[in-house]
Amino acid sequence: CFYHNACLHNSCFACARAHTHISDGPVFEEQPSSVVYPEGLSKGTVTLNCQARASPAATYRWHVNGTKVPVGDPRYTLVAGNLVISGPQYGSDGGSYQCLAMNRCGTILSRVANLKFGYLHDFSGEGQSPQTAYEGAGAFLACQAPAHYPALSYRWFVNDFPSFVMPDGGRWFVSQVTGNLYLAKAEPNDTASYFCFTTINMDISTKSTFSKANQLTVQPDAPAIKVRFPAETYALAGHTTQLECFAYGNPVPKLRWRKVDGLLPSKAGASAEGPILTLPEMTFHDEGVYECEAYNSEGRDTHQGRISVQAQPEWLQVMSDSEVEISSELHWTCVAAGKPRPSIHWLRNGQPLSTQVNGGRLKVINLALEDSGMYQCVAENKHDTIYSNAELRAPDFRSNPVRRLVPAARGGQVMLECRPRAAPKPTLFWSRGTELLTNSSRYTVTVTPDGILWIHNISRADEGKYTCFAENYLGKANSTGHLSVRDATKITLAPSNADINQEENVTLQCHASHDPTMDLTFTWAHNGALLDLEDPTGPYHRVEGKETIGDLLIVNGQLSQAGTYSCTAQTVVDSASASAKLVVRGPPGPPGGLVVKNVAETSAELRWSRGYDNHSPIGKYVIMGCSPMSSGWRTMRTDPSNIEGNAESARVVGLLPWMDYEFQVIASNILGSGEPSMSSHTVRTQQAAPTVAPSGLGGGGGDRNELIITWTPMAREYQNGDGFGYILAFRKRNSPTWVVERVSNVESSRYVYSNQNLSPYCPFEVKIKAYNRKGEGPFSQIALVHSAEEEPTVAPSRINATALTAFEMQVSWDPVQHLSIRYWRQHEREAAADRVRTAGLETTARVAGLRPSTRYHVTVLAYNSAGTGPASPKSTVTTRRPPPNRPPGNVFWKTDGSWVTVRWDHVKALDNESAVLGYKVLYKHEGQSALKVLDKGKTSVTLPLPKDNGYVVLEIRSWGEGGDGAAHETIVSRDSGLMGVCLTGLCISARRHAHRDERS
């Protein structure tokens, strides 16, 4: 209708709509897969799937071995596109199946699916001849599997099922290629009957069978080593490949693999040490010669096998829908890789194309209507067949129609897109009503595959319906949208420039007007980046108000938030924007370019460049430093001590010589201190002679004829240089001559001077100083150190041992420094004696922890740092009998005003216990320390009570020559009118009645 302008009226558009064909050629969503079906299974079914997406819906046909499947036969049923075969039969149903999907756009072929029948026959009825193996040598038993399809898996069992042969230190191996059983080193107990057990796995069932017995007899013989077999194979790229290898030998050989012409792939993993080399996901780099090596202590043997890698076809370039004009040329290309190299042929509507084909190139000259349909490029080698599809079709707006409603703002511009799906390329037209649109000052029609229509300087008069028409030789289509003109959006109050200090809040205003029929939204951007105004924890917040107000609140402003802020008010048809600048004043930024120069022993010069002042002048600088001896960054002393804000250099003073330092510079202004500069490179100050002497000078002790001098090693910060050591000077007290010695180890803390002429415990004056490569430091103060002592030569005299209690004794002697008391029980060896040490000029010592009624022997020895002297003559003492182990009983008390009287029964000693001479009462008021009260011979005590309502804690025990007996503990509270009775530790309080006396 559009070929003649005179025909532009309503009937023409009706004609166009009537000739519009909306169709889709078939595209496979599911294709058939090969099936292995058990032979002889008559009641089962096989389903070969085939489903295609198409408009109108596809119809289906099946071919087997190139001929049509008779779907009318009751054994064949078509369910949607799926072919169901009932009771498949070997001989009549086996073969290659292919599905054809077709509609009026054309026909396509599926991939080929094979229906094969699986079977496993029984083993031959004849058993194999008995086999003989020699002890220590290898052997194998042949499986001789029966006829079968597909491949089998193999196992062997011994004597009785299911005693399967299991790996035994690498002696046994079952090949999954031949099924044979291999034995690396025969042993006497291997003599048995062996059965080959085979299993076949099919898609819907599994079948197994086993052989007749294979008799193996093991006889004595000599050891050997021999690789029995490797396997050579080809591999399929992307699949897993295995090589097998096994060896005979005694001891049982170990196996390892290598790649002769390169490195063994790392993916071989643990299988590189074993009979089966597994290589997953094969690539062409894995192709080559592989060697299996068997080795034991008797020798080695090798064998090689080659892996050739092949590949299924894979598309490198596929065909796609082309957009060409009628009567022009159509070119399609498809490229496939594979090994062997794939062959390529072409199909149209499922039929082979022989003309206009050159391998992977299809050229159709002078394209005509009868050339439309479904095209397929087919690549195949012996491993697989793959298909690539394309379609020549009529125009179609279903997937991408013109927008139904296109709003636009007055004075603006709008773009209407026309993107029909079509091949070959359609011719496109735009109309408004019945007016065919052409390029003008207001309309720009771009006749491209996208069919874009631009309308500029929009007014109310441009409202209406706009239709895009598409046409090629296969058909026509159209799509219509409505243009609606709205009022333009305008900014009525633009944001103003602002200036704040860091951490202050600021509000940027933004108001706008818009078409009231549409929603208005505001967005803000900072330096072009859109802001998130919905995060309640963020710094940016929307100010709630009328729809036409979009103010922005910035909370706790930071230096990073300075910059340009843009407000955009927008509707679905247009937008308007306005911007303002925000200045944030804050502490200075970090200084830059920090360098260290002119490093001396205790100072260094620093230079830097000014950082950003962040809109507030820099007032001063502070220099920070750290060293291995400091726990962190600290403020350094500088020259000048106060560094002005306009300075760019200063000298750091007060450094330690021969020390590593890093420095930072921090600038500050009236708003605070900024971030530190980047750390300087590490510098080491110059070396200098030590300035302090080592501390902790002392010594003494050691072996005879030795003078030991000790000190505290100097810390790293005081060494001031390398080549560090110590200089010792010592002399006998009052001697004019000093002996000087050098100790070169910085970690040294001890020096031993040996001289056979040294007197024992002779006083020496000692001093020490440090030195390094730059010189010597000052001497320390003089310390007095004694040479080593000699062991005491005289035993203590006048030894006296007295028993104090059943558990203690007291030992006395004439004065001698540093004594050791040795004591042991009668009938014990002196070598096992216990010891007690004393110091100084003590002449007595108490020895506790003794046993009651026990005879002890005691000696006293003098000791010093050189050792122990001779023992004194032995003294003998017997400890006293033990005190009663029973506490006072029947304890009770009576309160009288501010006093309490406590009574108890007398404790009678047994024959083997010491007599009771009296009682000890330990009492304590609440909040006071303990007090002792001793009343000999009495069985009562009167004590004061606390003035408040506190309590008294009592502890009552007997005492005598054997010591203190067991204690009775009780608590007495202040409560007049109460009397307490304590029986064996259980205290009972009772209200006293007037008619009862104290005894009751």
Short mmCIF file of C-alpha atoms in Angstrom, two decimals, residues 36-280:
data_model
loop_
_atom_site.label_atom_id
_atom_site.label_comp_id
_atom_site.label_asym_id
_atom_site.label_seq_id
_atom_site.Cartn_x
_atom_site.Cartn_y
_atom_site.Cartn_z
CA VAL A 36 21.06 -48.97 25.48
CA TYR A 37 18.13 -51.38 25.97
CA PRO A 38 18.48 -54.91 27.43
CA GLU A 39 18.16 -57.59 24.77
CA GLY A 40 15.25 -59.96 25.41
CA LEU A 41 13.24 -57.58 27.62
CA SER A 42 9.87 -57.67 25.79
CA LYS A 43 7.53 -55.68 28.07
CA GLY A 44 9.46 -52.45 28.49
CA THR A 45 9.36 -49.18 26.55
CA VAL A 46 11.89 -46.73 25.17
CA THR A 47 11.11 -42.98 24.96
CA LEU A 48 13.05 -40.71 22.61
CA ASN A 49 12.35 -37.06 23.48
CA CYS A 50 11.77 -34.27 21.00
CA GLN A 51 10.24 -30.86 21.81
CA ALA A 52 10.50 -27.63 19.78
CA ARG A 53 9.35 -24.05 20.32
CA ALA A 54 7.51 -22.71 17.27
CA SER A 55 4.62 -20.45 16.14
CA PRO A 56 2.37 -21.89 14.84
CA ALA A 57 3.08 -25.01 16.89
CA ALA A 58 5.41 -27.55 15.30
CA THR A 59 4.40 -30.94 13.97
CA TYR A 60 6.79 -33.88 14.25
CA ARG A 61 8.04 -36.79 12.18
CA TRP A 62 10.64 -39.46 12.99
CA HIS A 63 13.13 -41.29 10.79
CA VAL A 64 15.07 -44.46 11.63
CA ASN A 65 18.12 -45.32 9.53
CA GLY A 66 16.91 -42.72 6.99
CA THR A 67 13.39 -44.08 6.54
CA LYS A 68 10.12 -42.86 8.05
CA VAL A 69 9.02 -44.49 11.31
CA PRO A 70 5.58 -46.09 10.82
CA VAL A 71 3.74 -44.24 13.59
CA GLY A 72 0.55 -46.10 12.63
CA ASP A 73 2.11 -49.34 13.93
CA PRO A 74 0.75 -50.02 17.48
CA ARG A 75 4.30 -50.44 18.77
CA TYR A 76 5.11 -46.80 17.88
CA THR A 77 3.32 -43.95 19.68
CA LEU A 78 3.86 -40.18 19.20
CA VAL A 79 3.28 -38.27 22.48
CA ALA A 80 3.59 -34.53 21.63
CA GLY A 81 6.90 -34.81 19.78
CA ASN A 82 8.25 -37.79 21.79
CA LEU A 83 8.51 -41.22 20.17
CA VAL A 84 7.55 -44.12 22.47
CA ILE A 85 8.57 -47.63 21.34
CA SER A 86 6.75 -50.50 23.12
CA GLY A 87 8.59 -53.82 23.50
CA PRO A 88 11.69 -52.88 21.46
CA GLN A 89 13.02 -55.82 19.47
CA TYR A 90 16.61 -56.54 18.55
CA GLY A 91 17.06 -56.57 14.77
CA SER A 92 13.93 -54.56 13.86
CA ASP A 93 14.13 -51.51 16.19
CA GLY A 94 17.86 -50.96 16.53
CA GLY A 95 19.38 -48.08 14.61
CA SER A 96 19.81 -44.32 14.31
CA TYR A 97 16.73 -42.17 15.09
CA GLN A 98 16.22 -38.54 14.12
CA CYS A 99 13.33 -36.16 14.87
CA LEU A 100 11.98 -33.62 12.32
CA ALA A 101 10.14 -30.53 13.67
CA MET A 102 8.25 -28.40 11.13
CA ASN A 103 5.74 -25.61 10.68
CA ARG A 104 4.96 -23.26 7.79
CA CYS A 105 8.29 -21.44 8.35
CA GLY A 106 10.33 -24.59 7.63
CA THR A 107 11.77 -27.84 8.95
CA ILE A 108 14.76 -28.66 11.17
CA LEU A 109 16.45 -31.98 12.05
CA SER A 110 17.46 -33.03 15.56
CA ARG A 111 20.73 -34.67 16.47
CA VAL A 112 20.94 -38.43 15.87
CA ALA A 113 20.11 -40.80 18.76
CA ASN A 114 21.10 -44.47 18.59
CA LEU A 115 18.96 -47.28 19.99
CA LYS A 116 21.27 -50.21 20.71
CA PHE A 117 20.59 -53.48 22.50
CA GLY A 118 22.77 -54.55 25.41
CA TYR A 119 23.60 -58.17 26.13
CA LEU A 120 25.96 -60.33 28.16
CA HIS A 121 26.28 -64.01 27.26
CA ASP A 122 27.43 -66.69 29.68
CA PHE A 123 31.04 -67.80 29.97
CA SER A 124 32.14 -70.81 27.99
CA GLY A 125 31.29 -74.11 29.67
CA GLU A 126 34.88 -75.28 29.35
CA GLY A 127 37.20 -74.37 32.18
CA GLN A 128 40.75 -73.15 31.58
CA SER A 129 43.81 -75.24 32.15
CA PRO A 130 45.27 -75.06 35.69
CA GLN A 131 47.96 -72.40 36.07
CA THR A 132 51.21 -72.78 38.00
CA ALA A 133 53.01 -69.82 39.59
CA TYR A 134 56.34 -69.82 41.35
CA GLU A 135 56.76 -68.31 44.79
CA GLY A 136 58.16 -64.78 44.52
CA ALA A 137 57.42 -64.60 40.77
CA GLY A 138 54.46 -63.03 38.95
CA ALA A 139 51.49 -64.62 37.22
CA PHE A 140 48.21 -63.78 35.55
CA LEU A 141 44.85 -65.44 34.95
CA ALA A 142 42.95 -64.64 31.74
CA CYS A 143 39.28 -63.72 32.04
CA GLN A 144 38.26 -64.51 28.43
CA ALA A 145 34.99 -62.57 28.80
CA PRO A 146 31.97 -63.75 26.79
CA ALA A 147 30.31 -61.73 24.01
CA HIS A 148 28.76 -58.53 25.32
CA TYR A 149 27.66 -54.93 24.67
CA PRO A 150 28.42 -52.33 25.98
CA ALA A 151 31.73 -52.43 27.93
CA LEU A 152 32.06 -54.60 31.06
CA SER A 153 33.44 -53.98 34.52
CA TYR A 154 35.55 -56.78 36.01
CA ARG A 155 36.15 -58.28 39.45
CA TRP A 156 37.54 -61.65 40.64
CA PHE A 157 36.54 -63.75 43.63
CA VAL A 158 38.42 -66.58 45.35
CA ASN A 159 36.94 -70.01 46.03
CA ASP A 160 33.48 -68.79 47.08
CA PHE A 161 31.27 -65.82 46.21
CA PRO A 162 31.52 -63.03 47.38
CA SER A 163 35.16 -63.36 48.59
CA PHE A 164 36.47 -60.80 46.10
CA VAL A 165 40.17 -60.24 45.50
CA MET A 166 41.18 -57.09 47.36
CA PRO A 167 44.34 -54.94 46.95
CA ASP A 168 47.14 -56.47 49.06
CA GLY A 169 50.18 -54.21 49.17
CA GLY A 170 50.00 -53.80 45.39
CA ARG A 171 50.31 -57.55 44.71
CA TRP A 172 46.93 -57.89 42.91
CA PHE A 173 45.57 -55.94 39.95
CA VAL A 174 42.41 -56.39 37.84
CA SER A 175 42.62 -54.81 34.39
CA GLN A 176 39.45 -53.02 33.34
CA VAL A 177 40.65 -53.26 29.73
CA THR A 178 41.20 -57.03 29.40
CA GLY A 179 39.56 -58.27 32.60
CA ASN A 180 42.67 -60.33 33.42
CA LEU A 181 43.84 -60.86 37.01
CA TYR A 182 47.53 -60.06 37.60
CA LEU A 183 49.66 -61.16 40.57
CA ALA A 184 52.97 -59.35 41.14
CA LYS A 185 54.54 -61.77 43.63
CA ALA A 186 53.02 -65.17 44.30
CA GLU A 187 52.89 -66.52 47.85
CA PRO A 188 52.10 -70.09 49.00
CA ASN A 189 48.66 -69.15 50.37
CA ASP A 190 47.65 -67.79 46.93
CA THR A 191 46.94 -71.36 45.80
CA ALA A 192 43.15 -71.37 45.19
CA SER A 193 40.33 -71.36 42.62
CA TYR A 194 39.69 -67.98 41.00
CA PHE A 195 36.53 -66.81 39.17
CA CYS A 196 36.21 -63.85 36.76
CA PHE A 197 33.07 -61.84 37.66
CA THR A 198 31.75 -59.49 34.91
CA THR A 199 29.02 -56.85 35.12
CA ILE A 200 27.27 -54.86 32.38
CA ASN A 201 25.40 -51.62 33.18
CA MET A 202 22.57 -50.54 30.88
CA ASP A 203 20.17 -47.58 31.13
CA ILE A 204 17.40 -49.54 32.84
CA SER A 205 19.07 -52.72 34.18
CA THR A 206 22.31 -54.41 35.28
CA LYS A 207 23.43 -57.99 34.52
CA SER A 208 26.35 -60.05 35.88
CA THR A 209 27.87 -63.50 35.26
CA PHE A 210 31.06 -65.34 36.28
CA SER A 211 33.45 -67.81 34.74
CA LYS A 212 34.35 -71.38 35.54
CA ALA A 213 37.09 -71.87 38.14
CA ASN A 214 40.66 -70.91 37.20
CA GLN A 215 42.96 -73.05 39.36
CA LEU A 216 46.23 -71.43 40.48
CA THR A 217 48.99 -73.41 42.23
CA VAL A 218 52.04 -71.66 43.75
CA GLN A 219 55.41 -73.52 43.84
CA PRO A 220 58.84 -72.38 45.14
CA ASP A 221 61.13 -70.51 42.70
CA ALA A 222 63.50 -67.50 42.38
CA PRO A 223 62.47 -63.76 42.38
CA ALA A 224 62.30 -61.54 39.28
CA ILE A 225 60.87 -58.21 38.12
CA LYS A 226 59.08 -57.62 34.82
CA VAL A 227 56.50 -55.08 33.64
CA ARG A 228 53.64 -57.23 32.45
CA PHE A 229 51.71 -54.77 30.31
CA PRO A 230 50.84 -51.15 29.64
CA ALA A 231 47.79 -50.05 27.68
CA GLU A 232 47.90 -47.73 24.68
CA THR A 233 44.82 -45.70 23.85
CA TYR A 234 43.42 -42.55 22.36
CA ALA A 235 41.57 -40.01 24.52
CA LEU A 236 38.66 -37.66 23.91
CA ALA A 237 39.27 -34.00 24.83
CA GLY A 238 37.41 -32.99 27.97
CA HIS A 239 36.95 -36.61 29.08
CA THR A 240 38.87 -38.79 31.56
CA THR A 241 41.44 -41.27 30.24
CA GLN A 242 43.21 -44.10 32.08
CA LEU A 243 46.43 -46.02 31.33
CA GLU A 244 47.03 -49.37 33.04
CA CYS A 245 50.36 -50.93 34.03
CA PHE A 246 51.31 -53.85 36.23
CA ALA A 247 54.58 -55.63 37.06
CA TYR A 248 55.73 -58.95 38.47
CA GLY A 249 58.51 -59.03 41.06
CA ASN A 250 59.75 -59.99 44.50
CA PRO A 251 59.65 -57.82 46.55
CA VAL A 252 56.34 -56.53 45.15
CA PRO A 253 57.34 -53.78 42.69
CA LYS A 254 56.18 -50.22 43.08
CA LEU A 255 54.93 -48.33 40.02
CA ARG A 256 55.38 -44.75 38.91
CA TRP A 257 54.50 -42.83 35.73
CA ARG A 258 56.21 -40.11 33.76
CA LYS A 259 55.62 -38.32 30.46
CA VAL A 260 58.53 -39.04 28.13
CA ASP A 261 58.12 -35.94 25.95
CA GLY A 262 57.25 -33.39 28.67
CA LEU A 263 56.12 -32.93 32.24
CA LEU A 264 53.51 -35.28 33.71
CA PRO A 265 50.27 -33.23 34.07
CA SER A 266 49.65 -32.16 37.66
CA LYS A 267 46.04 -33.34 37.37
CA ALA A 268 47.37 -36.94 37.46
CA GLY A 269 47.65 -36.41 41.23
CA ALA A 270 48.12 -39.48 43.40
CA SER A 271 47.51 -41.80 40.43
CA ALA A 272 51.09 -41.05 39.23
CA GLU A 273 52.17 -43.66 41.81
CA GLY A 274 50.12 -46.77 41.06
CA PRO A 275 48.91 -49.20 38.41
CA ILE A 276 46.25 -46.89 36.88
CA LEU A 277 47.23 -43.42 35.63
CA THR A 278 44.08 -41.24 35.60
CA LEU A 279 44.05 -38.05 33.51
CA PRO A 280 40.77 -36.09 33.88
#
